[in-house]
Amino acid sequence: MTVRDIIKILDAELLYGNDELLDQEVAHACGSDMMSDVLAFVKDQAVLLTGLINTQAIRTAEMMDMKCVILVRGKDPLESVIDLAKDRDICVLKTPLTMFSACGLLYENGIRGGKSK
Amino acid sequence: MTFQYDVPGDDFTRAGEASGDLKKKMKKLGFPSDVIRRVSIALYEGEINMVIHANGGHITAEVSSKEIDLTLADTGPGIPDIEKAMQDGFSTASDQVRNLGFGAGMGLPNMKRNSDEISIETELGVGTTVRMKILNK
């Protein structure tokens, strides 16, 4: 599945991305509002689903080499969050779905949780 | 090669700038991605700790082909019980910090997990210095 497919599945809005980011293949994802836990437990997941809309969601993705952050529950991030994502070349999507529903739909379509540490 | 960073204590949104910058530099220098990841996570957790507990501090990163030595020094309140602070899930962070996505009590344990050696010197009311060594292997 590519990020483009995810946009369709989650009825998501693209807040930042480019062709290269949108066409990349994604197999694993994780969902958390706690960045501490993402840093401690996540291994090679390329996508982060979160309700956290501050810059630390992008920084956490950056440290973990994740390529896409999906903001759930329809939350709008500050402009500074998008600016940071552009600078770090990380795709940002926004979906009106809740965390549970967004994760469920991705799982149903073949995305898995991957290994944890 | 030595890199120095000041971590401002009053601006949570900037926590992680040093880790991001060091990550970029290590990529340019051609370090393996798993070594870069371990350094990034250990340093980022440290930066977050400095901002939420110690009103900022100073980072020195010494980078060589053999190892990466990180020194994080602050003049914060010190850690009353290091053994407790090293336990998974133990946290003294405020609800405000938790709302920002941190304070799950995984910071120091995660710094330990991602480094090959860690030492913590702390004195109440004086400050804390954390030293981490990550081998380039």
Short mmCIF file of C-alpha atoms in Angstrom, two decimals:
data_model
loop_
_atom_site.label_atom_id
_atom_site.label_comp_id
_atom_site.label_asym_id
_atom_site.label_seq_id
_atom_site.Cartn_x
_atom_site.Cartn_y
_atom_site.Cartn_z
CA MET A 1 0.00 0.00 0.00
CA THR A 2 1.18 3.54 -0.70
CA VAL A 3 0.47 6.76 1.19
CA ARG A 4 -1.91 7.66 -1.67
CA ASP A 5 -3.95 4.54 -0.83
CA ILE A 6 -4.01 5.52 2.83
CA ILE A 7 -5.47 8.92 1.93
CA LYS A 8 -8.36 7.18 0.16
CA ILE A 9 -8.95 4.59 2.88
CA LEU A 10 -8.99 7.14 5.71
CA ASP A 11 -10.79 9.88 3.78
CA ALA A 12 -7.77 11.96 4.71
CA GLU A 13 -6.67 15.43 3.76
CA LEU A 14 -3.08 15.94 2.66
CA LEU A 15 -1.44 18.70 4.73
CA TYR A 16 2.05 18.12 3.39
CA GLY A 17 3.54 15.68 0.92
CA ASN A 18 5.23 15.31 -2.43
CA ASP A 19 5.16 12.63 -5.11
CA GLU A 20 8.06 10.73 -3.64
CA LEU A 21 6.46 10.63 -0.18
CA LEU A 22 3.02 9.77 -1.55
CA ASP A 23 4.27 6.91 -3.71
CA GLN A 24 6.28 5.14 -1.05
CA GLU A 25 5.23 1.67 0.02
CA VAL A 26 4.02 1.29 3.58
CA ALA A 27 3.64 -2.05 5.38
CA HIS A 28 3.72 -1.20 9.10
CA ALA A 29 2.26 1.51 11.32
CA CYS A 30 1.84 2.41 14.97
CA GLY A 31 -0.72 4.49 16.83
CA SER A 32 -0.09 6.47 20.01
CA ASP A 33 -0.65 9.86 21.60
CA MET A 34 2.35 9.23 23.85
CA MET A 35 5.58 10.06 22.04
CA SER A 36 7.55 8.54 24.93
CA ASP A 37 6.01 5.18 24.10
CA VAL A 38 6.67 5.54 20.37
CA LEU A 39 10.33 6.21 21.13
CA ALA A 40 10.52 3.27 23.54
CA PHE A 41 8.52 0.55 21.79
CA VAL A 42 8.41 1.21 18.07
CA LYS A 43 10.95 -0.28 15.69
CA ASP A 44 10.55 -0.06 11.94
CA GLN A 45 7.09 1.34 11.39
CA ALA A 46 6.89 3.95 8.64
CA VAL A 47 3.60 5.55 9.72
CA LEU A 48 2.58 7.19 12.98
CA LEU A 49 -1.11 7.72 13.78
CA THR A 50 -1.57 10.22 16.60
CA GLY A 51 -3.90 12.73 18.16
CA LEU A 52 -0.93 14.84 19.21
CA ILE A 53 -0.74 17.92 17.03
CA ASN A 54 2.38 19.68 18.30
CA THR A 55 5.85 19.73 16.76
CA GLN A 56 6.99 16.79 18.89
CA ALA A 57 4.85 14.42 16.78
CA ILE A 58 7.00 15.40 13.77
CA ARG A 59 10.25 15.31 15.74
CA THR A 60 9.42 11.84 17.04
CA ALA A 61 8.73 10.65 13.48
CA GLU A 62 12.04 12.21 12.44
CA MET A 63 14.04 10.41 15.13
CA MET A 64 12.35 7.09 14.26
CA ASP A 65 12.89 7.52 10.48
CA MET A 66 9.13 7.49 9.91
CA LYS A 67 7.89 8.96 6.67
CA CYS A 68 4.24 9.76 7.37
CA VAL A 69 2.29 11.21 10.33
CA ILE A 70 -1.50 10.83 10.34
CA LEU A 71 -3.39 13.19 12.63
CA VAL A 72 -6.61 11.55 13.82
CA ARG A 73 -9.88 12.96 15.17
CA GLY A 74 -9.82 15.81 12.63
CA LYS A 75 -7.37 17.91 14.58
CA ASP A 76 -5.69 20.85 12.88
CA PRO A 77 -2.00 21.38 13.63
CA LEU A 78 -0.33 24.76 13.95
CA GLU A 79 1.45 26.13 10.87
CA SER A 80 4.79 25.55 12.64
CA VAL A 81 4.09 21.80 12.65
CA ILE A 82 3.63 21.75 8.87
CA ASP A 83 6.73 23.91 8.41
CA LEU A 84 8.79 21.43 10.41
CA ALA A 85 7.35 18.50 8.43
CA LYS A 86 8.32 20.23 5.16
CA ASP A 87 11.82 20.84 6.42
CA ARG A 88 12.21 17.24 7.56
CA ASP A 89 10.47 15.81 4.48
CA ILE A 90 7.77 13.98 6.41
CA CYS A 91 4.28 13.56 4.96
CA VAL A 92 1.36 14.82 7.12
CA LEU A 93 -2.26 13.69 6.71
CA LYS A 94 -5.39 14.59 8.64
CA THR A 95 -8.36 12.25 9.00
CA PRO A 96 -11.72 12.91 10.67
CA LEU A 97 -11.70 9.31 11.96
CA THR A 98 -10.93 8.36 15.56
CA MET A 99 -7.69 6.54 16.37
CA PHE A 100 -9.51 3.21 16.77
CA SER A 101 -11.34 3.46 13.46
CA ALA A 102 -8.32 4.73 11.52
CA CYS A 103 -6.11 1.90 12.83
CA GLY A 104 -8.87 -0.64 12.18
CA LEU A 105 -9.33 0.41 8.58
CA LEU A 106 -5.61 0.30 7.86
CA TYR A 107 -5.35 -3.14 9.47
CA GLU A 108 -8.31 -4.37 7.45
CA ASN A 109 -6.48 -3.24 4.33
CA GLY A 110 -3.29 -5.10 5.14
CA ILE A 111 -1.16 -2.73 7.25
CA ARG A 112 0.30 -4.48 10.27
CA GLY A 113 1.80 -3.36 13.56
CA GLY A 114 5.24 -4.75 12.81
CA LYS A 115 7.81 -5.66 15.40
CA SER A 116 8.17 -3.79 18.66
CA LYS A 117 11.37 -3.49 20.65
CA MET B 1 34.61 16.14 15.92
CA THR B 2 32.79 18.03 18.66
CA PHE B 3 29.35 19.63 18.42
CA GLN B 4 27.85 21.88 21.10
CA TYR B 5 24.20 22.72 21.64
CA ASP B 6 22.34 24.95 24.07
CA VAL B 7 18.90 23.62 24.96
CA PRO B 8 16.51 26.45 25.84
CA GLY B 9 14.43 25.62 28.89
CA ASP B 10 11.40 27.75 28.19
CA ASP B 11 10.35 26.48 24.79
CA PHE B 12 9.01 22.93 24.54
CA THR B 13 8.47 23.25 20.79
CA ARG B 14 12.23 23.56 20.25
CA ALA B 15 13.13 20.42 22.23
CA GLY B 16 14.61 18.05 19.69
CA GLU B 17 16.46 20.63 17.60
CA ALA B 18 19.84 19.43 18.80
CA SER B 19 18.98 15.77 18.13
CA GLY B 20 17.67 16.64 14.67
CA ASP B 21 20.80 18.59 13.84
CA LEU B 22 23.16 15.88 15.08
CA LYS B 23 21.16 13.31 13.14
CA LYS B 24 21.64 15.30 9.92
CA LYS B 25 25.38 15.69 10.58
CA MET B 26 25.84 11.97 11.27
CA LYS B 27 23.98 11.10 8.07
CA LYS B 28 26.33 13.35 6.11
CA LEU B 29 29.30 11.72 7.82
CA GLY B 30 28.02 8.35 6.63
CA PHE B 31 27.24 6.58 9.92
CA PRO B 32 25.05 3.45 9.70
CA SER B 33 21.34 4.21 10.13
CA ASP B 34 20.88 2.04 13.22
CA VAL B 35 23.69 3.86 15.04
CA ILE B 36 22.19 7.21 14.02
CA ARG B 37 18.78 6.04 15.28
CA ARG B 38 20.14 5.04 18.69
CA VAL B 39 21.98 8.36 19.07
CA SER B 40 18.90 10.31 17.95
CA ILE B 41 16.54 8.57 20.38
CA ALA B 42 18.93 8.78 23.35
CA LEU B 43 19.68 12.45 22.74
CA TYR B 44 16.06 13.41 22.02
CA GLU B 45 14.86 11.82 25.26
CA GLY B 46 17.63 13.69 27.05
CA GLU B 47 16.65 16.99 25.49
CA ILE B 48 13.01 16.48 26.46
CA ASN B 49 14.10 15.70 30.03
CA MET B 50 16.22 18.86 30.16
CA VAL B 51 13.29 20.99 29.03
CA ILE B 52 10.60 19.48 31.24
CA HIS B 53 12.64 18.94 34.41
CA ALA B 54 15.67 21.20 34.39
CA ASN B 55 14.89 24.44 32.54
CA GLY B 56 17.26 23.54 29.70
CA GLY B 57 20.97 22.80 29.65
CA HIS B 58 23.97 22.15 27.46
CA ILE B 59 24.84 19.24 25.17
CA THR B 60 28.28 18.21 23.98
CA ALA B 61 28.47 15.52 21.31
CA GLU B 62 31.86 14.03 20.49
CA VAL B 63 31.70 12.02 17.31
CA SER B 64 34.41 9.69 16.04
CA SER B 65 34.49 6.65 13.77
CA LYS B 66 34.70 4.46 16.90
CA GLU B 67 32.00 5.94 19.13
CA ILE B 68 29.67 8.81 19.93
CA ASP B 69 29.95 10.38 23.37
CA LEU B 70 27.04 12.53 24.51
CA THR B 71 27.21 14.75 27.59
CA LEU B 72 24.03 16.45 28.77
CA ALA B 73 24.57 18.91 31.59
CA ASP B 74 21.93 20.94 33.38
CA THR B 75 21.66 23.11 36.47
CA GLY B 76 18.19 21.83 37.36
CA PRO B 77 16.82 20.42 40.62
CA GLY B 78 18.72 17.09 40.43
CA ILE B 79 17.22 13.58 40.60
CA PRO B 80 16.25 12.54 44.15
CA ASP B 81 16.19 8.78 43.47
CA ILE B 82 18.05 7.59 40.37
CA GLU B 83 17.06 3.95 40.87
CA LYS B 84 13.38 4.89 40.75
CA ALA B 85 13.94 7.25 37.81
CA MET B 86 15.47 4.37 35.83
CA GLN B 87 12.37 2.18 36.28
CA ASP B 88 10.06 1.77 33.28
CA GLY B 89 6.93 3.85 33.83
CA PHE B 90 8.12 5.91 36.81
CA SER B 91 7.51 9.59 36.11
CA THR B 92 7.35 12.86 38.02
CA ALA B 93 6.20 14.81 34.96
CA SER B 94 3.19 17.11 35.25
CA ASP B 95 -0.17 16.59 33.55
CA GLN B 96 0.77 19.48 31.29
CA VAL B 97 3.81 17.55 30.07
CA ARG B 98 1.67 14.43 29.54
CA ASN B 99 -0.70 16.48 27.39
CA LEU B 100 2.30 17.27 25.23
CA GLY B 101 2.92 13.57 24.62
CA PHE B 102 5.67 12.89 27.15
CA GLY B 103 6.01 11.83 30.77
CA ALA B 104 5.27 8.13 30.34
CA GLY B 105 8.28 7.32 32.49
CA MET B 106 10.26 5.87 29.60
CA GLY B 107 12.85 8.63 29.15
CA LEU B 108 15.83 7.48 31.21
CA PRO B 109 15.15 3.75 30.64
CA ASN B 110 15.04 4.44 26.93
CA MET B 111 18.29 6.42 27.06
CA LYS B 112 19.90 3.44 28.81
CA ARG B 113 18.47 0.98 26.27
CA ASN B 114 19.84 2.93 23.32
CA SER B 115 23.34 3.53 24.66
CA ASP B 116 26.22 1.15 25.34
CA GLU B 117 27.21 2.97 28.52
CA ILE B 118 25.38 5.52 30.62
CA SER B 119 26.39 7.36 33.78
CA ILE B 120 24.38 9.89 35.74
CA GLU B 121 25.86 12.36 38.20
CA THR B 122 23.27 14.32 40.10
CA GLU B 123 23.13 16.59 43.12
CA LEU B 124 19.93 18.00 44.55
CA GLY B 125 19.63 21.71 43.91
CA VAL B 126 22.83 21.74 41.81
CA GLY B 127 22.09 19.82 38.62
CA THR B 128 22.48 16.65 36.64
CA THR B 129 25.03 15.45 34.11
CA VAL B 130 24.19 12.43 31.97
CA ARG B 131 26.93 10.81 29.90
CA MET B 132 26.12 8.30 27.20
CA LYS B 133 28.41 6.30 24.94
CA ILE B 134 27.14 4.75 21.74
CA LEU B 135 29.58 2.54 19.89
CA ASN B 136 29.74 2.71 16.12
CA LYS B 137 29.37 -1.01 15.44
#
